Each structure stands twice: as structure tokens, then as C-alpha cells.
Amino acid sequence: MNLDYHALAPELVVAATILVVLTLDVVLPRSRKYWTAFAAVLGLAIAALPLLTLAFDDGPQSRSMMGGGYVVDEFALVLKAVFIVGGYLVLLMSVSFIESDRYYQGEYYLLMITSILGSLVMASSRDLITLFVGLELVTGPLFLLAGWRKGDSRSNEAALKFFILGVLSTAILLYGMSFLYGLTGSVTFEGIRQAAPALADSGAFRLAVLFTIVGFGFKVTAVPFHFWAPDTYQGAPTPVTAYLSVGSKTAGFVGLMLLCYQALPAVTEIWGPTLWILAALSMTLGNLTALRQDNVVRLLAYSSIAQGGFILVPFAAAAVSNDPEVIQEAASAIIVYVIIYAFMNLGAFGVVIAGARRTGSVEIDDWAGMWRYSPRVAVLGAVFFFSLAGIPPLAGWYAKFVMFLSILRPDNVWTTALAVIAAVNAVIALVYYARIGKTMWMDPVPEGIEPKADSRPLVGSLALALGITALFVGAAGVFPYEFAGVFADLAKTVTGGI
Amino acid sequence: MAWFESVGLSLTVFLPAAGALALFALPKAQENAQKLLALVVTGLTAVLAVGVAANFDYGRSERFQFEVTESWIPAIGARYHIGVDGISLPLLVLSAVVTLLAVIYSWDHWEEPRNVRGFLALMLLLATGMNGTFVALDLVLFFIFFELVLLPMYFMIGIWGDSSKRRIPVLGRTVTMRLYAAIKFFIFTLFGSAFMLLGFLALYFRSGDFLPANTFDIPALIALGAENAFGSGTFAFLVFGAMFLGFAVKVPMWPFHTWLPDAHTAAPTVGSVLLAAILLKLGSYAFLRISIPILPEMAREWAPFIGLLAVIGIIYGSLACLAQTDVKRLIAFSSVGHMGFVMLGIATMTDVGFNASLIGMVAHGLITGLLFFLAGSMHHRYHTREIARLGGNQKLMPWMGGILAFTAMASLGLPGLAGFWGEFMSLLGAYRPLAGLSSSQFQTYMVIGAIGTVLTAGYMLWMLQRVNLGEPKAEWADRSFHDVETTEWLAWAPLIVAIVVIGVYPQVILGSTTDAVVNLARTAFGG
């Protein structure tokens, strides 16, 4: 087999890092375990380098191998960069969090980078098998990570729920994929694309498409396949939740994009309406439920369900039009949203970690008046939560803006209706995001809550992660093209098959 | 002065934001340095704005001047395009000057919890949003600046606002006013602007039918509007309606006004001043800048409806004022009425009406700004705003009482002071609305508006009588009060002078606006 090692370098570096972390974990005495964290962080940073060399390489734009089943093109590179940067930020947030735990450290980093490796594979996958292997590599370690706090019953519940529904969704996905293969006779997206138009009227084929969509629906926590998310998010260690809501979710969206744009562009009439419904339900139910949450992690869980709904919106736009420009713009909107969402949501979770360090609680009311004793955390909280709400000049506005832009371009009554639903939801979302801002800034410090005097909320690596995300959210709000748009423009090659 | 032509306007917009960042470079304890920095920044901004006005070519005020256009977000064709014409110039100057006065007033008026740096930073950020909205010539840029004011104002009201509790019948529970008002302001405005954004995007897509590429550029869209490119069908109707929601909430027009009394009353003094003086104008200005020139046919169709809401606002605002027991709330409701006159002027769709609305906006900014300053200072001294508890203010504080009387006179539209022109001209405009609009309908509006002026005089004089005249109540009789203090004089004197100057010589505003609005009416409606 002819492998392009340059193209595979990021995956190879991450795989090597896995081995190094594993070895270090075995070799090092307990007091030196922190080296595993260092190795993991360093490994991911090194893995980012070949992405740059590949991006600036004059060679072929798209490096294809394994019979076209594994491709490194602009889409893959951009999404890999998102996964690596996102994973890097999660690792930074994990360091202080895991240190304060009494659990064993090495395997945490091992599992985390294994999951990241899976997402890198997914971005390049161009056939069903690679896609599936990548997806399982993403999800498998997360089952274990969700149950990281073995003594905590919530953490156990989180892992169990996640596992059972994860396996269920995998089964559904695999079932759908097997039908796709059986009907089209091909596992590559290319082959499926060519066979699809002839099968468009077949009931079995429709069912196959629906099953695969539903399978990914679980991964992106689209309503009504979201049940596992709130409990899992709440029970899992916060950095793992951050990764679940960003890394693993983005992986789900990558799968959906590949499936919709590469494999099934000819049958938009099947997946378009499905995703329209999922988008409308996710936005509306996610937001309405988030309104009633008192726990900030649970609130973020529902908020991320709603944000997932916003990300699904452009799919519906692509589905009603055959105009390549519309489809590319929809793809670009999804990628912009994913990039900006990754930074702002990770930032929001960073604030949760910092806030929990300071107050020892993730109940929103316990954070009242935080600006009086932790002004920096309060400022960051306002930045990320209002960015999630889409208030200019924070980056979130551009994500929502391109989402609206893509959905309104096809002059169609259904897409316009979805735009109106999204607009109303954008306003509803403000209510709960603003509530956190209100609590931190406008409520008096509750009596009885003694801020932990000795705990500094912003320590080394967490402060670094929050600094990076905050800078991005500020800069991308003012210069959205330079920080997000340009990457999305590159990555819309994913629609190349159309 | 070539450099000034090219960067003067951008500096006016971004200098305050830079100042807000710079504030955080100063240690928290050095309050005087922070105040000084804010003073210098807003002072420079005001000088720049005045500089723009001084270098403005009034001979061609219908053209955009000090234009800058740079690439900004190529992916969606949004550009950094700014410029001023005769319509936006007075508002820009108003905004820059009032912000400076607000900083001066703040010098020794701080609300609890004391946080000088945070408060000043929000004020400066607000200034960037306000100045930016008046100069933005790209719909995306406009949207960003229009929304930029939300966060600072939300925090200003929510942190430093009025902590009293009140029972809200609709909610069925008791709320802290500042929290309630802050989120209400935020949600109302965001609700409007979400639809406004949809309208902008619809225009963007439709523009591609007439131009080589889709555009957010306001002058380009105005040029299309002049040819009536967007027509008068369902599309134009929906787009106008979507933008109407966004702008009407901001103005605010009846029945979208309910956030205003709460926000104005609960906000800290400076917040109320900026809200009343500038933020409300963002909405009415947007009608003149965007809705009317881009969708003239729809503007004509919507005009009777806008006029109707405007006169309802006038009457409703005045009647509500008569029922108020709180000075600040009374002033807040008076804004509903005054903005009603502004919108009535716009609804006539004539140059006279547009002129009326612009001079009305400036006058309202000066007068109501000053009224809120006065209300704040009186609250500072009496620790109450209950009209029933006040009385004899004139005897207790002769200067304060005098200025209050003067401003109330200006507010009720006394000829010779600024408030007169807006009301008078807008009624005059309503007498002869744009051809094609029903004269009798607008003349009815005119009569109702005229009744509104009488009511306005009524509640203002009644308020004055109860607050200013008579003998001081027993609880104040043997107390001594500081009359107007230095910083108050410094903040108020320019407003007083401007009210008189505009009242006596309205040409200072009309000289800038007339050619521009004549051109606006002509390009939009022909003839």
C-alpha cells in the first residue's frame, strides 16, 4: 500500500504521543505523573506542525490514499486543526482539574488523545468503514472518561447512560451503513454518490439514509436523540464535558457533512427535511429547557443542544437548492459556526471550571456577585456567555450571521420559516445566557457562601486556555473573516462532489 | 488636513473603545487617573466630532463626506464603509458631546457599588456603538454598532440601577427594578433587531438581482431604492416590516415602548441621559437612513400606520405622564410623547417632516438629557423622586429650580427654545403630507398632535408646580441643600446654551439637514 507519510503526519504524531504517554505512565513514579500531561500537551502541539506544512505545501491540493478512502484536502486540514486546537485547549483545562483529583492521571490523557486521534481520522475519511472506525475511536475512550470519577455515582450514571445510548446509536448507524453498502454496492462516498440517484425512490435506501442520519443525530445531540446529554454532561468531569460538547460534537458534524455532501448530495429530498426538523426541534427544545436550569453545566448541556440546532440549520438550506453556490455557502456557514462555537463553548467551560474552583459549586445561584471576589472570572464569563448568545462584537454574532445568511439565500418558504424559528430562538437563548451574566454581576454575594479563600480560580494552564479562547472570541468578532471565514472558505471543498 | 478626511471619522468612533481598553491598564485604585483618561478620551472625541462638523462641506450636505471604505469581511461582501451627511452629522456631534458631558457629570456622582473604572469603560464602549451607528454606511457594520450598545447599557442598568423593588402585575411577582429593567431592555431590543437582521439579509440577497454582486452597502442600496428596485410587493412589505420591528422598538414607538419607562427609571443618572439623549435616536435615525430611502414605496404605504402609532404615542405618553408620581418616570414617559412627534414628522414623508424629526431628535436629546441630569441630581439631594414629597424646590435650590423650570419649558415646546421646532414643524409637515397620502388623515393626526402639545404643557407645568413652586414640605423645611455644583454647571451649561441657540436660531441644525432631507425626499419619492 502506498502511504503518503507527510499527509498522515498529524495522525502519526498523535499515535506516537499515545505510546509515549502510555509508556511514561507505566515508568514514572506516582509523584512524577504530571509528565504525562506535559507529554500529551506537547504531542498535540507537535501534531499541529505538519498541518501547517501540508497547508503551505505546493504539492497536490488533495492527497488521496487507500483507494480514495482516506483523503487529506483543505476540508480535512481545517477540521483537523479545529480538533487539535480544541483538544489542546481541553488538555490545558484538564491539567489543573485532574491534579486536584485524587485519581490516577496517565490514563486520562491517554484516553483523551486517543479520542482526538479518532476525530483526526474522521476528518479524512471518505468511506463508510474509515468513518465508522474514526467515530468509534472518538466515542470509545469517552465512555471511560465520562465515568472518570469512579467513586461518584453521578459520574457512573453519566458513563452508563452515555455508553448505552452510544452503543444504541452506533448500532443504528451501522445498520444504516450496512444498508447503504448493500444497496449501492460500495463503501466509498464516491461510489455511493454515483449509485444514489438511481436508488432515490427505493424505500430501503430512504430508510438507510434515515438510519445513518439518526445515528449521527445522537452524536450531535440533536433533539429528539439528546436524552443522554444532560445527565452525561453533568456527571462527567467538567473538562470531559467540554470535550464532549465541542470535540465529539464537531466530529459528529464532520460525519454528517461528509455523508450529506460527499455521499448523498443527490438525495437532498431525504435528508433535507429530516435535518430541518432536527434543527427546529433542537433549537427550540434545547433553549426552552435551558431556561429552567439552575446548574450551570446542565444549562450548558441544553445550550449546546440548541447551538447544535443552529449548526444544523444550514444543512436544511443546502437541501432545498441545487445551486452549488448555495450548497457551498451552507457548508461554509457550518464550518464557521463549528470553529467559533468550539472556542466560545470551550471558553464557557473554562469559566465553569474556574468558577467551581473558586466557589466549590456549579449552581448558578452560588455564583452570585462573583465580580466582587473574582472579577476576571466574571469578565470572562460575560464574554463567553454573551458570545454564545450572539451579541456583537463578540465572535458568536458572526456564526449566527452566516447561519442566517445561508438559510435565507434559497428563496424558499421552508427555509425562511426556519430562519424565523432561529431568530426567535436567538432571542430566547439570550434570556438564560444573560441570567448567568446577571447572577455574576448584579446579584449580591449570598450569605453563607464563603469563597474558598486559598483557591485561585485562574491557575497556569487554565488561565492560558481561557486567554486563548477569549482573545479569539474578541478578535474573531471584529475580524471574522481573518479568524474563521477564510478557513471555512477553504474547507468548503467538502462539497466538491456536487 | 488630508489625514483628517481619511481617519477623523474612524477616530471619532474607535477612540472611545480604545480608551475603554486603556482604562484597564490603570490600577484599580487610581480613580482620578481613570476619570482623567475618560475625560481626555471623550473630550478628544467631541473635538473630533466638532472638527468633522467644521470641515463639513455644507454646500453639498446631501452627499456622504469623510467617507472611508475598506475591505472588512470579504466572504459576505461586508465592508468597513463609513461617512457622514447632513442627516447624521448633527446626531454624531450630539452623541459625542453628550458623552463628554456625561463623563464630566460623573466626576463626583457615582452610584453604588462604586466601580469607577468599570462604569467609565462601559460608557466609552457605549460611545463607540452610538457614534458608529450614526456613521455606518454598511448594513452589517450598522448592525454591529446598533447592537454594540446593548451590553454596556444592560450592565449599566443592571449593576448601578435602582435597587428598589416593585410588583409587576403581569409577572405576578416582586422584582428588583434594575434587574427587571435591564433584561427587559435587552430582550425587547434584541427581539427587534433579530428581525431587523433578517430584513437586512433579505435586502442583501435581492440586491444581487440588480447589481453584479450582492451588497450590504447602504449608498448602493439607496441608489437601488431611488429606482424603486425592491418594488411594493410582499417582499418589500415583509422586509420593511422586519426592519420596522427593529427600529420601532428602539425609538420606541407605541406599543413597543414598554421597556422604556422601566429602563429609563431604573438606570443610573448617566445611563438614563445617554439612553434618552442618544440611544432612542438610533431607531428614528435608522428610518431616515435605511427604511425610507431603500424602500420608498413601502414607506409610503406604511406612512399612515406609522403616523397613527406616532400620534397614539404622543397622546398615550402625555396621559401616562399625568399619572406618574415619580419624577424620573414622568420624564421617561415624556420621551414616548416626544419621540411620537419625531415619528410623526417622519411619517409625513416630506422634507419638512424629516427636518422636523431631525431637529426634534437633537432637541429631545439636549432637553431630555438635561431633565434626566436634573432628576438625578435632585434625587441625589432629596433621596426621593416622589413628586408628592417634593415641593418648594425653587426656594430650597434657586439655581436648580431655575434650570428645571427652563428645561421643562423647553420640553413643552416653548417658542424660542429648541423643543419648539420639532413639534411645530412636525405638525406643519402633517398638514401637507407627501402626495398620495391622505391629507385629511394626516390633518387629523395634526390635530391630535396639537392636542398632545397642550397635554405636554399640562403635565410639565403641573410637575413644575408640584416640585418647584410653593413652600418646601415640612421634612425639607429646615434642611439646607447644596445648589448646583461645579461639575453640574460644567455638564449642564453647554446643554442650556445649545437649547437656547437652537431655539433662537434653528438654522444651526437645519443648515446641515435641509439639503440632505430635501434630497432624501426627492430621490425617494420624486418631485
PDB file of C-alpha atoms in Angstrom, chain A residues 3-12 49-57 63 65 72:
ATOM      1  CA  LEU A   3       1.058   5.719   2.035  1.00  0.00           C
ATOM      2  CA  ASP A   4       1.718   9.429   1.963  1.00  0.00           C
ATOM      3  CA  TYR A   5       3.532   9.874   5.234  1.00  0.00           C
ATOM      4  CA  HIS A   6       3.545  13.638   5.026  1.00  0.00           C
ATOM      5  CA  ALA A   7      -0.228  13.642   4.772  1.00  0.00           C
ATOM      6  CA  LEU A   8      -0.538  11.208   7.641  1.00  0.00           C
ATOM      7  CA  ALA A   9       1.959  13.007   9.855  1.00  0.00           C
ATOM      8  CA  PRO A  10      -0.581  14.565  12.252  1.00  0.00           C
ATOM      9  CA  GLU A  11      -2.185  11.211  12.931  1.00  0.00           C
ATOM     10  CA  LEU A  12       1.212   9.550  13.265  1.00  0.00           C
ATOM     11  CA  LEU A  49       3.066  21.442  12.741  1.00  0.00           C
ATOM     12  CA  PRO A  50       2.528  19.058   9.818  1.00  0.00           C
ATOM     13  CA  LEU A  51      -0.870  20.662   9.332  1.00  0.00           C
ATOM     14  CA  LEU A  52       0.950  23.894   8.576  1.00  0.00           C
ATOM     15  CA  THR A  53       3.492  22.274   6.290  1.00  0.00           C
ATOM     16  CA  LEU A  54       0.680  20.497   4.473  1.00  0.00           C
ATOM     17  CA  ALA A  55      -1.304  23.714   4.172  1.00  0.00           C
ATOM     18  CA  PHE A  56       1.618  25.585   2.646  1.00  0.00           C
ATOM     19  CA  ASP A  57       2.843  22.670   0.578  1.00  0.00           C
ATOM     20  CA  ARG A  63      -3.799  13.795  -1.213  1.00  0.00           C
ATOM     21  CA  MET A  65      -4.783   7.200  -0.444  1.00  0.00           C
ATOM     22  CA  VAL A  72      -6.216  14.892   3.066  1.00  0.00           C
TER      23      VAL A  72
END
